[in-house]
Short mmCIF file of C-alpha atoms in Angstrom, two decimals:
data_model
loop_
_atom_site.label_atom_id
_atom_site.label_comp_id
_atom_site.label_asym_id
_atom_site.label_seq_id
_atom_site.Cartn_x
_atom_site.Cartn_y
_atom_site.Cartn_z
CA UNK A 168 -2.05 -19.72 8.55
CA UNK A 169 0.62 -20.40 11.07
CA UNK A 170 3.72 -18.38 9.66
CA UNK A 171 6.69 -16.30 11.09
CA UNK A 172 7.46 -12.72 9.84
CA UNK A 173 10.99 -10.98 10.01
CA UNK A 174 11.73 -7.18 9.06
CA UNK A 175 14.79 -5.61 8.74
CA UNK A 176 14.11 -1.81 7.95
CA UNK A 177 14.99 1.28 7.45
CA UNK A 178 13.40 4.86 6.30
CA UNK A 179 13.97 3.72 2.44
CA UNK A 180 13.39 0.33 2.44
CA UNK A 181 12.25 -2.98 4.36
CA UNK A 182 12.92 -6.68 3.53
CA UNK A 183 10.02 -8.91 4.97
CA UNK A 184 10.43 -12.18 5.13
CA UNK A 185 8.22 -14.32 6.57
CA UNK A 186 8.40 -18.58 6.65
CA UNK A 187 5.66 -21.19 7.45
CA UNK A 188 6.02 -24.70 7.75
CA UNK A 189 5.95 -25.58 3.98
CA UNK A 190 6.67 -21.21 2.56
CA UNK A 191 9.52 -19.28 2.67
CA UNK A 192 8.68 -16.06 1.24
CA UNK A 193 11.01 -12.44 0.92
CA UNK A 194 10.02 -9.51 -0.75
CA UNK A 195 11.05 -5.30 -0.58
CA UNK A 196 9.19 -2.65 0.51
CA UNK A 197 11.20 0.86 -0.80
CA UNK A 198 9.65 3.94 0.48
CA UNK A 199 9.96 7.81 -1.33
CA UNK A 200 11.54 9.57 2.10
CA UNK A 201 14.14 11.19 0.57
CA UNK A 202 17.71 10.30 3.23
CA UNK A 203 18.03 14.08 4.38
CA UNK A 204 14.09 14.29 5.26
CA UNK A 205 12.70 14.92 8.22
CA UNK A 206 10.99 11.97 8.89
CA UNK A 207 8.57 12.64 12.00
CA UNK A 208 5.16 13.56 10.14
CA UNK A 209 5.90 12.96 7.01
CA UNK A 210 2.46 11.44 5.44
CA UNK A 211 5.10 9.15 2.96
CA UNK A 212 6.54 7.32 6.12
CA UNK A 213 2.85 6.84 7.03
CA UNK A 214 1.97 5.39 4.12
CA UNK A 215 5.35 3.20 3.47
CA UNK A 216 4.63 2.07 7.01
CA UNK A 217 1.06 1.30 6.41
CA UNK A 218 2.25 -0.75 3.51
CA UNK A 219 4.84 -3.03 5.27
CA UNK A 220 1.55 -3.49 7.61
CA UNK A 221 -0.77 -4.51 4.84
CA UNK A 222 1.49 -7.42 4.00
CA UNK A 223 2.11 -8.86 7.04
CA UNK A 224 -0.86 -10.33 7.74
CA UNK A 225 -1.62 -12.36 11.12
CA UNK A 226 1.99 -13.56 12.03
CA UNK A 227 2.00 -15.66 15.48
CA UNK A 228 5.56 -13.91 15.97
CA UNK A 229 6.90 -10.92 14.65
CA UNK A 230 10.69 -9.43 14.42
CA UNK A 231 11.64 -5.99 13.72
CA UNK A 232 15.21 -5.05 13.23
CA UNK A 233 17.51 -2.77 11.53
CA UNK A 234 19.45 0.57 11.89
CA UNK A 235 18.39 3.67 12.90
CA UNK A 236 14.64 4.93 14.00
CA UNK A 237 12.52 3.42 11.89
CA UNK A 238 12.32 -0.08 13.94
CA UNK A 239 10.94 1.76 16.62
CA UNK A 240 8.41 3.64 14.80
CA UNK A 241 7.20 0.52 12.99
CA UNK A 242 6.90 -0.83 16.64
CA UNK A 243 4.85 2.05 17.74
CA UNK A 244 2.33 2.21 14.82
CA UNK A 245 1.76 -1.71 14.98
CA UNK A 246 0.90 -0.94 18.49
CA UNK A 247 -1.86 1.66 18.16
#
């Protein structure tokens, strides 16, 4: 299916939204990093990332967004 995914996130949660030509669907990922956590090799961001991954399916365009680091380390991991 043909469909467009946006992400706004940060390390606690991410809204993913993603719209074909007849769907418009939204739901929130919330992750267990605590705010004050070190994030960097932390095996929950791994696994809250790895979830925002398992929904998004085969998008033809995808855009990340949002505060912070955890844009950029979604970016990375979809990557590799």
């Amino acid at each position: 299916m043909n469909h467009k995914v946006g992400i706004w996130i940060d390390h606690k949660k991410a809204v993913i939204v993603s719209a074909s030509a007849d769907r418009l669907t939204a739901m929130t990922v919330e992750s267990d990093v605590g705010p004050q956590h070190e994030h960097r090799d932390d095996p929950r961001l791994d696994r809250y990332y790895d979830e925002i991954i398992g929904q998004l399916g085969q998008p033809e365009a995808l855009l990340i967004f949002g505060p912070g680091e955890a844009k950029l380390e979604l970016s990375e991991r979809l990557t590799h």
